[in-house]
Amino acid sequence: MPAPLMHIDSSPSLPREADVVVIGGGVVGVFTAYYLARRGVSVALLEKGRVAAEQSSRNWGWCRQQNRDARELPMATKSLDLWEKVAQETGEDTGFRRCGLLYLSQNDDELAGWAKWRDFARTVGVTTHMLSAEEATERGKATGRKWKGGVFSPTDGTADPSKAVPVAARGIMAAGGTVHQYCAARGIELSAGRVSGVVTEAGTIRTTTVVMAGGAWASSFCNQLGIRFPQAAVRQSILAVAPGANGLPDALHTARVSLTRRGNGGYALAISGRARVDPTPQQLRFSREFVPMFARRWRSLAPGAFEGWRQGHESLRKWVLDDVTPMERNRILDPKPDMRQIRLTYQRACELLPELQRTAISHAWAGYVDSTPDGIPAVGEIEGIPGFILAAGFSGHGFGIGPGAGHMIADIITGSEPIVDPRPYRPERLKTAAWGKVAEF
Ligand SMILES: Cc1cc2nc3c(=O)[nH]c(=O)nc-3n(C[C@H](O)[C@H](O)[C@H](O)COP(=O)(O)OP(=O)(O)OC[C@H]3O[C@@H](n4cnc5c(N)ncnc54)[C@H](O)[C@@H]3O)c2cc1C
């Protein structure tokens, strides 16, 4: 069964024009449109399938500063504050709670890495606690084991991926924006070199500003405009168990398996970082750029199958705007979970936390996690195409930092002081090599 996801209705009709058109109803596109609509900007959000049906409902739900790369940490910190406000602003529950994240380890090198990050975090005012063996064992008592140490990050938290983004999408409509599901953007129209419209399967919207927040589809879309955006996606598998286990931590990471309490009282279980690399034409095109990333992560990666080729999101094909495009042929990227890994994850989780033996697997799914070569998102206006803003490549961290990213994009568009410094995210940085610059975590 795929990841659970709340249904929302779309706006009744597509506008003929809008100040801003946002393409992609994942966490990044939705929060961009949300903060624009709340400032009175006329904004239309286009989603080829259902809001949040791709990565943004398939994730663990962690909203963390812990172990974030220095370039991304300010956005993570601001996002936690924004997550807190969304519930007040919309009057709806996103499931966000600052429950704290617990990391336990038996490995000295891992603990040393966390201590190094703690020292860095202190310099930027972020609190995280290294745990002694005793403290780790006490916090991890549900495992019934002794631990060498750990970390607890009290100001981090989780939101509920099955409803958080749909709730924010309803917030767009409540603030005067429009949301259009099952409406793919086929391409962009330019006049005198700058954006003048978005061609959708249901007609054209006149606009001068477009945000491309298409997740794993962004590079193939950019390719239509001659924009070279190095992006690759890997397939991660995850499962959920039904409610019934008691006394477990809300969010726990260990090297063998991780667990997150879900909104319904069940738990999501996964092996951190473990993924399959499904070869695609786009991956071959950008393979050189991704050598440093894959070299750093190779222990967690395994060769996949032709699943990615079949899905069509990483095609190098050019398409025409008056005919059906790959985005309409594949409304929801729903790759097959790796069932061997699902079984292994469940087995490891039950060994670690015997209480889980009282539960059964309720859902198992996979998601393509889209990444840039240096593991930091690409956000900013593309040089040479005024009005075209790229916001993709969130590299496995986008759910937590989605509100901050959306706020920053809305700031840039409206000419406000950006909530965080946008320079680390400039897409132009990807024109130079990423050797030595890959995000640590
Ligand atoms: C298993 C897993 C675990 C993860 N765990 C975490 C976690 O704990 N914490 C965290 O912060 N992050 C996590 N992530 C990463 C996080 O989910 C992503 O970084 C984030 O959701 C990306 O959001 P997005 O809006 O960029 O893309 P998506 O959520 O993929 O949304 C893009 C949307 O654009 C739409 N689209 C594409 N092209 C078009 C078009 N032409 N027209 C209309 N619509 C289009 C797609 O249909 C899609 O809905 C995880 C991801 C996975 C898969």
Short mmCIF file of C-alpha atoms and ligand atoms in Angstrom, two decimals:
data_model
loop_
_atom_site.label_atom_id
_atom_site.label_comp_id
_atom_site.label_asym_id
_atom_site.label_seq_id
_atom_site.Cartn_x
_atom_site.Cartn_y
_atom_site.Cartn_z
CA MET A 1 0.00 0.00 0.00
CA PRO A 2 1.32 3.50 -0.80
CA ALA A 3 1.95 6.17 1.82
CA PRO A 4 -1.23 7.48 3.50
CA LEU A 5 -2.24 10.94 2.24
CA MET A 6 -5.07 13.32 3.08
CA HIS A 7 -7.31 14.35 0.18
CA ILE A 8 -7.95 18.02 -0.57
CA ASP A 9 -10.21 19.62 -3.17
CA SER A 10 -8.80 21.81 -5.95
CA SER A 11 -9.83 25.36 -6.80
CA PRO A 12 -12.80 25.47 -9.20
CA SER A 13 -11.10 26.96 -12.28
CA LEU A 14 -7.70 27.80 -13.70
CA PRO A 15 -6.97 31.56 -13.75
CA ARG A 16 -6.04 33.20 -17.06
CA GLU A 17 -3.31 35.16 -15.36
CA ALA A 18 -1.45 35.28 -12.06
CA ASP A 19 1.43 37.25 -10.57
CA VAL A 20 3.22 33.98 -9.86
CA VAL A 21 2.71 30.40 -11.03
CA VAL A 22 4.24 27.69 -8.86
CA ILE A 23 4.81 24.31 -10.52
CA GLY A 24 4.80 21.35 -8.14
CA GLY A 25 2.56 20.63 -5.16
CA GLY A 26 5.22 19.19 -2.85
CA VAL A 27 6.32 20.84 0.38
CA VAL A 28 8.51 23.38 -1.44
CA GLY A 29 5.95 24.53 -4.01
CA VAL A 30 3.10 24.55 -1.50
CA PHE A 31 4.94 26.66 1.08
CA THR A 32 6.14 29.05 -1.64
CA ALA A 33 2.54 29.61 -2.78
CA TYR A 34 1.36 29.72 0.85
CA TYR A 35 3.67 32.60 1.82
CA LEU A 36 2.95 34.45 -1.43
CA ALA A 37 -0.83 34.15 -1.05
CA ARG A 38 -0.63 35.35 2.56
CA ARG A 39 1.06 38.54 1.27
CA GLY A 40 -1.75 39.18 -1.18
CA VAL A 41 0.19 38.08 -4.26
CA SER A 42 -2.04 36.36 -6.84
CA VAL A 43 -0.59 32.87 -7.11
CA ALA A 44 -1.63 29.63 -8.83
CA LEU A 45 -0.15 26.29 -7.78
CA LEU A 46 -0.06 23.53 -10.39
CA GLU A 47 0.25 19.87 -9.43
CA LYS A 48 0.21 17.14 -12.07
CA GLY A 49 -1.20 14.58 -9.60
CA ARG A 50 -2.26 15.09 -5.99
CA VAL A 51 -0.73 17.59 -3.60
CA ALA A 52 2.17 15.92 -1.70
CA ALA A 53 1.69 12.54 -3.40
CA GLU A 54 5.39 12.22 -4.28
CA GLN A 55 8.29 12.77 -1.85
CA SER A 56 6.38 15.09 0.45
CA SER A 57 4.09 12.36 1.86
CA ARG A 58 6.60 9.51 1.57
CA ASN A 59 9.19 10.76 4.06
CA TRP A 60 9.83 10.15 7.75
CA GLY A 61 8.57 13.58 8.80
CA TRP A 62 11.77 14.68 10.55
CA CYS A 63 12.22 18.44 10.88
CA ARG A 64 15.75 18.63 12.11
CA GLN A 65 18.67 20.91 12.68
CA GLN A 66 20.70 18.01 14.11
CA ASN A 67 23.66 17.15 11.86
CA ARG A 68 22.66 19.68 9.20
CA ASP A 69 25.32 21.06 6.90
CA ALA A 70 26.38 24.62 7.86
CA ARG A 71 24.94 25.95 4.59
CA GLU A 72 21.49 24.58 5.38
CA LEU A 73 21.31 24.99 9.16
CA PRO A 74 19.89 28.56 9.21
CA MET A 75 17.03 27.44 6.98
CA ALA A 76 16.38 24.42 9.22
CA THR A 77 16.23 26.63 12.32
CA LYS A 78 13.83 29.14 10.75
CA SER A 79 11.69 26.33 9.38
CA LEU A 80 11.06 24.90 12.83
CA ASP A 81 9.62 28.26 13.93
CA LEU A 82 7.52 28.43 10.78
CA TRP A 83 6.22 24.88 11.27
CA GLU A 84 5.02 25.94 14.70
CA LYS A 85 3.09 28.88 13.23
CA VAL A 86 1.36 27.01 10.39
CA ALA A 87 -1.10 25.37 12.76
CA GLN A 88 -2.02 28.75 14.28
CA GLU A 89 -2.25 30.43 10.87
CA THR A 90 -4.40 27.75 9.25
CA GLY A 91 -6.30 26.58 12.30
CA GLU A 92 -5.45 23.01 11.24
CA ASP A 93 -3.08 20.45 12.69
CA THR A 94 0.01 19.56 10.63
CA GLY A 95 1.11 17.05 13.26
CA PHE A 96 4.18 19.19 14.00
CA ARG A 97 5.63 18.76 17.47
CA ARG A 98 9.02 19.66 18.90
CA CYS A 99 9.34 16.17 20.32
CA GLY A 100 13.16 16.15 20.07
CA LEU A 101 15.15 13.62 18.07
CA LEU A 102 17.11 10.82 19.72
CA TYR A 103 20.27 9.31 18.22
CA LEU A 104 21.85 6.24 19.85
CA SER A 105 25.15 4.61 18.96
CA GLN A 106 27.65 1.89 19.88
CA ASN A 107 30.30 3.37 17.59
CA ASP A 108 33.05 5.73 18.76
CA ASP A 109 33.58 7.31 15.33
CA GLU A 110 29.88 8.06 14.97
CA LEU A 111 29.77 9.59 18.45
CA ALA A 112 32.88 11.68 17.68
CA GLY A 113 31.18 12.98 14.51
CA TRP A 114 28.10 14.02 16.49
CA ALA A 115 30.27 15.71 19.12
CA LYS A 116 32.05 17.65 16.39
CA TRP A 117 28.68 18.78 15.02
CA ARG A 118 27.53 19.75 18.55
CA ASP A 119 30.62 21.98 18.90
CA PHE A 120 29.84 23.67 15.58
CA ALA A 121 26.12 24.01 16.45
CA ARG A 122 27.00 25.84 19.66
CA THR A 123 28.78 28.54 17.63
CA VAL A 124 25.51 29.31 15.84
CA GLY A 125 23.30 29.09 18.92
CA VAL A 126 21.73 25.67 18.27
CA THR A 127 21.30 23.43 21.30
CA THR A 128 21.95 19.73 21.16
CA HIS A 129 22.95 17.40 24.01
CA MET A 130 25.55 14.67 23.77
CA LEU A 131 24.40 11.76 25.94
CA SER A 132 26.73 9.74 28.18
CA ALA A 133 26.43 5.95 28.12
CA GLU A 134 24.14 6.12 31.14
CA GLU A 135 21.93 8.84 29.68
CA ALA A 136 21.73 7.12 26.31
CA THR A 137 20.78 3.83 27.94
CA GLU A 138 18.11 5.59 30.01
CA ARG A 139 16.63 7.46 27.01
CA GLY A 140 16.82 4.29 24.93
CA LYS A 141 15.35 2.03 27.60
CA ALA A 142 12.70 0.72 25.21
CA THR A 143 15.54 -1.11 23.42
CA GLY A 144 16.52 -2.95 26.62
CA ARG A 145 20.22 -2.45 25.66
CA LYS A 146 23.21 -0.57 26.92
CA TRP A 147 24.42 2.19 24.59
CA LYS A 148 27.84 3.81 24.36
CA GLY A 149 26.33 7.22 23.88
CA GLY A 150 24.02 9.34 21.82
CA VAL A 151 22.56 12.75 21.07
CA PHE A 152 19.26 14.37 21.91
CA SER A 153 18.23 17.49 20.00
CA PRO A 154 15.39 18.95 22.08
CA THR A 155 14.32 21.75 19.73
CA ASP A 156 13.90 19.50 16.69
CA GLY A 157 10.68 17.69 15.89
CA THR A 158 8.47 15.90 13.42
CA ALA A 159 5.39 16.77 11.38
CA ASP A 160 2.89 14.35 9.88
CA PRO A 161 3.72 13.70 6.19
CA SER A 162 0.23 12.33 5.54
CA LYS A 163 -1.39 15.72 6.13
CA ALA A 164 1.08 18.58 6.73
CA VAL A 165 1.45 19.69 3.10
CA PRO A 166 -2.25 19.28 2.18
CA VAL A 167 -3.08 21.44 5.23
CA ALA A 168 -0.75 24.18 3.95
CA ALA A 169 -2.25 23.83 0.45
CA ARG A 170 -5.68 24.53 1.91
CA GLY A 171 -4.04 27.56 3.55
CA ILE A 172 -3.12 28.85 0.07
CA MET A 173 -6.76 28.79 -0.99
CA ALA A 174 -7.92 30.33 2.30
CA ALA A 175 -5.51 33.23 1.64
CA GLY A 176 -6.81 33.84 -1.89
CA GLY A 177 -4.46 31.71 -4.02
CA THR A 178 -5.56 28.80 -6.21
CA VAL A 179 -4.52 25.14 -6.24
CA HIS A 180 -4.94 22.93 -9.33
CA GLN A 181 -4.44 19.19 -8.99
CA TYR A 182 -4.26 16.85 -11.99
CA CYS A 183 -3.00 19.86 -13.94
CA ALA A 184 0.51 19.43 -15.33
CA ALA A 185 2.60 22.38 -16.48
CA ARG A 186 3.85 21.38 -19.92
CA GLY A 187 6.26 24.24 -20.41
CA ILE A 188 7.09 27.92 -20.24
CA GLU A 189 6.44 30.67 -22.78
CA LEU A 190 9.06 33.39 -23.12
CA SER A 191 8.66 36.87 -24.62
CA ALA A 192 11.80 38.85 -25.35
CA GLY A 193 13.75 36.29 -23.33
CA ARG A 194 11.72 36.52 -20.12
CA VAL A 195 8.87 34.45 -18.72
CA SER A 196 5.47 35.44 -20.10
CA GLY A 197 3.31 32.38 -19.46
CA VAL A 198 2.94 28.79 -18.35
CA VAL A 199 1.35 26.28 -20.71
CA THR A 200 -0.67 23.70 -18.78
CA GLU A 201 -2.71 20.75 -19.98
CA ALA A 202 -5.82 22.86 -19.26
CA GLY A 203 -4.74 26.12 -20.92
CA THR A 204 -2.17 28.89 -20.59
CA ILE A 205 -1.71 31.18 -17.59
CA ARG A 206 -0.15 34.58 -18.30
CA THR A 207 2.52 35.42 -15.73
CA THR A 208 5.94 36.96 -15.38
CA THR A 209 7.22 34.73 -12.58
CA VAL A 210 7.39 30.95 -12.40
CA VAL A 211 8.74 28.77 -9.62
CA MET A 212 9.77 25.29 -10.76
CA ALA A 213 9.39 23.14 -7.64
CA GLY A 214 8.87 19.86 -9.44
CA GLY A 215 11.05 17.66 -7.19
CA ALA A 216 12.47 14.71 -9.12
CA TRP A 217 11.01 16.08 -12.39
CA ALA A 218 12.77 19.43 -12.27
CA SER A 219 15.83 18.63 -14.36
CA SER A 220 13.90 17.11 -17.28
CA PHE A 221 11.58 20.16 -17.22
CA CYS A 222 14.56 22.56 -17.17
CA ASN A 223 16.10 20.64 -20.05
CA GLN A 224 13.21 21.83 -22.27
CA LEU A 225 14.45 25.40 -21.73
CA GLY A 226 18.09 24.50 -22.33
CA ILE A 227 18.88 24.76 -18.61
CA ARG A 228 21.44 22.21 -17.42
CA PHE A 229 20.41 21.21 -13.87
CA PRO A 230 22.47 18.27 -12.57
CA GLN A 231 20.03 16.21 -10.51
CA ALA A 232 19.76 12.52 -9.64
CA ALA A 233 17.20 10.56 -7.66
CA VAL A 234 17.66 7.39 -5.63
CA ARG A 235 14.88 5.05 -4.49
CA GLN A 236 14.34 4.68 -0.75
CA SER A 237 11.95 2.18 0.81
CA ILE A 238 10.03 2.67 4.04
CA LEU A 239 7.20 1.02 5.94
CA ALA A 240 4.61 1.89 8.56
CA VAL A 241 3.24 -0.29 11.32
CA ALA A 242 -0.24 0.05 12.78
CA PRO A 243 -0.76 1.56 16.26
CA GLY A 244 -0.35 -0.80 19.20
CA ALA A 245 3.25 -0.40 20.42
CA ASN A 246 3.67 1.53 23.66
CA GLY A 247 6.52 3.32 25.41
CA LEU A 248 8.67 3.93 22.32
CA PRO A 249 10.58 7.17 21.58
CA ASP A 250 8.88 9.59 19.19
CA ALA A 251 11.87 9.70 16.83
CA LEU A 252 14.90 7.45 17.09
CA HIS A 253 17.92 6.99 14.83
CA THR A 254 20.34 4.08 15.11
CA ALA A 255 22.77 2.85 12.46
CA ARG A 256 20.71 -0.30 11.84
CA VAL A 257 17.18 1.11 11.84
CA SER A 258 15.24 4.31 12.61
CA LEU A 259 11.71 4.90 13.83
CA THR A 260 9.25 7.81 13.84
CA ARG A 261 5.89 8.03 15.55
CA ARG A 262 3.15 8.89 13.05
CA GLY A 263 0.03 10.96 13.55
CA ASN A 264 -2.20 7.87 13.89
CA GLY A 265 -0.08 6.42 16.70
CA GLY A 266 1.67 3.92 14.42
CA TYR A 267 5.37 4.14 13.50
CA ALA A 268 7.37 4.62 10.31
CA LEU A 269 10.43 2.37 10.11
CA ALA A 270 13.39 2.78 7.76
CA ILE A 271 17.11 2.23 7.38
CA SER A 272 18.76 5.63 7.23
CA GLY A 273 20.30 6.53 3.88
CA ARG A 274 19.79 3.05 2.38
CA ALA A 275 18.72 3.38 -1.26
CA ARG A 276 18.74 1.79 -4.69
CA VAL A 277 20.25 3.56 -7.67
CA ASP A 278 18.01 2.91 -10.69
CA PRO A 279 19.93 3.89 -13.83
CA THR A 280 18.25 6.48 -16.09
CA PRO A 281 19.34 8.52 -19.11
CA GLN A 282 19.60 11.61 -16.90
CA GLN A 283 21.80 9.81 -14.39
CA LEU A 284 24.17 8.78 -17.13
CA ARG A 285 24.27 12.38 -18.36
CA PHE A 286 25.22 13.76 -14.95
CA SER A 287 27.19 10.76 -13.65
CA ARG A 288 30.50 12.64 -13.54
CA GLU A 289 29.04 15.37 -11.32
CA PHE A 290 27.67 12.78 -8.88
CA VAL A 291 30.91 10.83 -8.38
CA PRO A 292 31.81 12.70 -5.13
CA MET A 293 28.29 12.25 -3.72
CA PHE A 294 28.09 8.56 -4.58
CA ALA A 295 31.68 8.03 -3.37
CA ARG A 296 30.72 9.42 0.02
CA ARG A 297 27.46 7.46 0.27
CA TRP A 298 28.38 4.22 -1.54
CA ARG A 299 28.04 2.03 1.55
CA SER A 300 24.32 2.82 1.69
CA LEU A 301 23.65 2.51 -2.04
CA ALA A 302 22.88 -0.64 -4.04
CA PRO A 303 22.27 -1.04 -7.77
CA GLY A 304 18.59 -0.95 -8.66
CA ALA A 305 16.56 -1.90 -11.70
CA PHE A 306 14.99 -0.23 -14.73
CA GLU A 307 12.23 1.11 -12.51
CA GLY A 308 13.52 4.67 -12.95
CA TRP A 309 13.81 4.41 -16.72
CA ARG A 310 10.21 3.20 -16.91
CA GLN A 311 8.86 6.02 -14.73
CA GLY A 312 10.05 8.69 -17.19
CA HIS A 313 10.95 11.45 -14.70
CA GLU A 314 14.61 11.42 -15.70
CA SER A 315 14.13 11.29 -19.45
CA LEU A 316 16.31 13.42 -21.74
CA ARG A 317 13.48 13.66 -24.28
CA LYS A 318 12.22 16.99 -25.57
CA TRP A 319 8.44 17.30 -25.75
CA VAL A 320 6.01 19.64 -27.48
CA LEU A 321 3.55 21.82 -25.59
CA ASP A 322 0.42 20.93 -27.57
CA ASP A 323 0.53 17.21 -26.83
CA VAL A 324 0.51 14.93 -23.78
CA THR A 325 3.82 15.12 -21.86
CA PRO A 326 5.58 12.60 -19.57
CA MET A 327 4.12 14.44 -16.55
CA GLU A 328 0.58 13.60 -17.65
CA ARG A 329 1.53 9.98 -18.35
CA ASN A 330 2.85 9.57 -14.83
CA ARG A 331 0.66 11.55 -12.47
CA ILE A 332 2.26 10.15 -9.33
CA LEU A 333 5.79 8.81 -9.15
CA ASP A 334 5.09 5.64 -7.17
CA PRO A 335 8.11 3.34 -7.48
CA LYS A 336 8.05 -0.20 -6.13
CA PRO A 337 9.42 -0.63 -2.62
CA ASP A 338 12.34 -2.99 -2.21
CA MET A 339 10.48 -5.75 -0.36
CA ARG A 340 13.67 -7.47 0.83
CA GLN A 341 14.65 -4.25 2.49
CA ILE A 342 11.17 -3.77 3.93
CA ARG A 343 11.37 -7.20 5.58
CA LEU A 344 14.90 -6.51 6.82
CA THR A 345 13.82 -3.14 8.25
CA TYR A 346 10.89 -4.65 10.11
CA GLN A 347 13.04 -7.49 11.43
CA ARG A 348 15.76 -5.10 12.65
CA ALA A 349 13.16 -2.82 14.24
CA CYS A 350 11.53 -5.72 16.11
CA GLU A 351 14.96 -6.85 17.35
CA LEU A 352 15.79 -3.33 18.52
CA LEU A 353 12.39 -2.59 20.03
CA PRO A 354 10.61 -5.82 21.00
CA GLU A 355 7.41 -3.86 21.68
CA LEU A 356 7.05 -3.55 17.88
CA GLN A 357 6.42 -7.31 17.67
CA ARG A 358 2.88 -6.47 18.82
CA THR A 359 2.29 -4.56 15.58
CA ALA A 360 1.91 -5.53 11.93
CA ILE A 361 3.09 -3.78 8.78
CA SER A 362 0.24 -1.58 7.54
CA HIS A 363 1.92 0.18 4.61
CA ALA A 364 5.13 -0.14 2.57
CA TRP A 365 6.22 2.30 -0.11
CA ALA A 366 9.18 3.83 -1.88
CA GLY A 367 10.07 7.34 -2.97
CA TYR A 368 12.60 8.84 -5.34
CA VAL A 369 14.73 11.26 -3.34
CA ASP A 370 16.07 13.94 -5.67
CA SER A 371 19.52 15.34 -5.02
CA THR A 372 22.06 17.83 -6.30
CA PRO A 373 25.74 16.86 -6.60
CA ASP A 374 26.66 18.67 -3.35
CA GLY A 375 23.53 17.65 -1.40
CA ILE A 376 22.30 21.25 -0.96
CA PRO A 377 19.11 22.46 -2.69
CA ALA A 378 19.24 24.57 -5.85
CA VAL A 379 17.06 27.64 -5.32
CA GLY A 380 17.16 30.88 -7.25
CA GLU A 381 16.44 32.65 -10.51
CA ILE A 382 18.15 31.08 -13.51
CA GLU A 383 20.65 33.40 -15.15
CA GLY A 384 19.53 34.32 -18.65
CA ILE A 385 15.81 33.54 -18.04
CA PRO A 386 14.39 36.38 -15.96
CA GLY A 387 11.30 35.27 -14.06
CA PHE A 388 12.23 31.56 -13.94
CA ILE A 389 13.06 30.43 -10.40
CA LEU A 390 14.29 26.91 -9.75
CA ALA A 391 13.62 25.29 -6.36
CA ALA A 392 14.58 21.61 -6.37
CA GLY A 393 17.26 19.13 -5.35
CA PHE A 394 16.32 19.10 -1.66
CA SER A 395 18.53 16.03 -1.25
CA GLY A 396 16.56 14.14 1.38
CA HIS A 397 16.09 17.18 3.67
CA GLY A 398 13.27 19.07 2.00
CA PHE A 399 10.34 18.17 4.22
CA GLY A 400 11.79 19.78 7.33
CA ILE A 401 13.13 22.87 5.56
CA GLY A 402 10.21 23.27 3.14
CA PRO A 403 8.58 26.16 5.07
CA GLY A 404 11.87 28.09 5.24
CA ALA A 405 12.57 27.48 1.55
CA GLY A 406 9.06 28.61 0.58
CA HIS A 407 9.34 31.71 2.77
CA MET A 408 12.74 32.59 1.28
CA ILE A 409 11.42 32.24 -2.29
CA ALA A 410 8.40 34.42 -1.43
CA ASP A 411 10.81 36.99 0.06
CA ILE A 412 12.91 37.04 -3.10
CA ILE A 413 9.84 37.42 -5.33
CA THR A 414 8.29 40.21 -3.28
CA GLY A 415 11.59 42.03 -2.75
CA SER A 416 11.53 41.55 1.05
CA GLU A 417 14.55 40.90 3.26
CA PRO A 418 15.12 37.13 2.83
CA ILE A 419 14.46 35.06 5.94
CA VAL A 420 17.87 33.41 5.39
CA ASP A 421 20.81 34.22 3.15
CA PRO A 422 19.86 32.77 -0.26
CA ARG A 423 23.43 32.71 -1.62
CA PRO A 424 24.40 29.14 -0.59
CA TYR A 425 21.49 27.85 -2.69
CA ARG A 426 22.23 29.66 -5.97
CA PRO A 427 21.84 27.12 -8.83
CA GLU A 428 24.85 28.68 -10.63
CA ARG A 429 27.21 27.10 -8.09
CA LEU A 430 26.49 23.73 -9.74
CA LYS A 431 28.36 24.84 -12.86
CA THR A 432 31.58 24.23 -10.94
CA ALA A 433 32.69 20.87 -9.53
CA ALA A 434 31.37 19.62 -6.18
CA TRP A 435 34.54 17.79 -5.17
CA GLY A 436 35.05 18.16 -1.42
CA LYS A 437 31.82 20.10 -0.93
CA VAL A 438 29.27 17.30 -0.48
CA ALA A 439 26.98 17.87 2.52
CA GLU A 440 28.15 15.89 5.53
CA PHE A 441 24.80 14.29 6.41
C1 LIG B 1 11.71 7.78 2.17
C2 LIG B 1 12.01 9.24 2.33
C3 LIG B 1 12.33 9.76 3.59
C4 LIG B 1 12.60 11.11 3.76
N1 LIG B 1 12.73 11.61 5.03
C5 LIG B 1 12.82 12.96 5.22
C6 LIG B 1 12.78 13.51 6.52
O1 LIG B 1 12.60 12.81 7.53
N2 LIG B 1 12.95 14.86 6.65
C7 LIG B 1 13.12 15.67 5.58
O2 LIG B 1 13.30 16.87 5.76
N3 LIG B 1 13.07 15.18 4.32
C8 LIG B 1 12.92 13.85 4.11
N4 LIG B 1 12.85 13.33 2.84
C9 LIG B 1 13.02 14.24 1.70
C10 LIG B 1 11.80 15.08 1.46
O3 LIG B 1 10.63 14.28 1.43
C11 LIG B 1 11.98 15.82 0.14
O4 LIG B 1 13.23 16.51 0.14
C12 LIG B 1 10.87 16.85 -0.08
O5 LIG B 1 9.61 16.28 0.12
C13 LIG B 1 10.99 17.41 -1.49
O6 LIG B 1 9.91 18.28 -1.70
P1 LIG B 1 9.65 18.89 -3.12
O7 LIG B 1 8.49 19.78 -2.98
O8 LIG B 1 10.93 19.46 -3.64
O9 LIG B 1 9.35 17.65 -4.08
P2 LIG B 1 8.07 16.64 -4.12
O10 LIG B 1 7.47 16.43 -2.80
O11 LIG B 1 8.55 15.44 -4.86
O12 LIG B 1 7.05 17.44 -4.98
C14 LIG B 1 7.23 17.77 -6.33
C15 LIG B 1 5.86 17.79 -6.97
O13 LIG B 1 5.93 18.40 -8.26
C16 LIG B 1 4.99 17.78 -9.09
N5 LIG B 1 5.37 18.10 -10.47
C17 LIG B 1 6.54 17.80 -11.08
N6 LIG B 1 6.55 18.31 -12.34
C18 LIG B 1 5.37 18.93 -12.52
C19 LIG B 1 4.80 19.63 -13.59
N7 LIG B 1 5.46 19.81 -14.75
N8 LIG B 1 3.56 20.13 -13.45
C20 LIG B 1 2.87 19.98 -12.29
N9 LIG B 1 3.39 19.31 -11.22
C21 LIG B 1 4.61 18.80 -11.34
C22 LIG B 1 5.08 16.32 -8.71
O14 LIG B 1 3.94 15.61 -9.07
C23 LIG B 1 5.29 16.40 -7.19
O15 LIG B 1 4.08 16.27 -6.49
C24 LIG B 1 12.59 11.98 2.63
C25 LIG B 1 12.27 11.48 1.38
C26 LIG B 1 11.94 10.13 1.23
C27 LIG B 1 11.51 9.62 -0.14
#
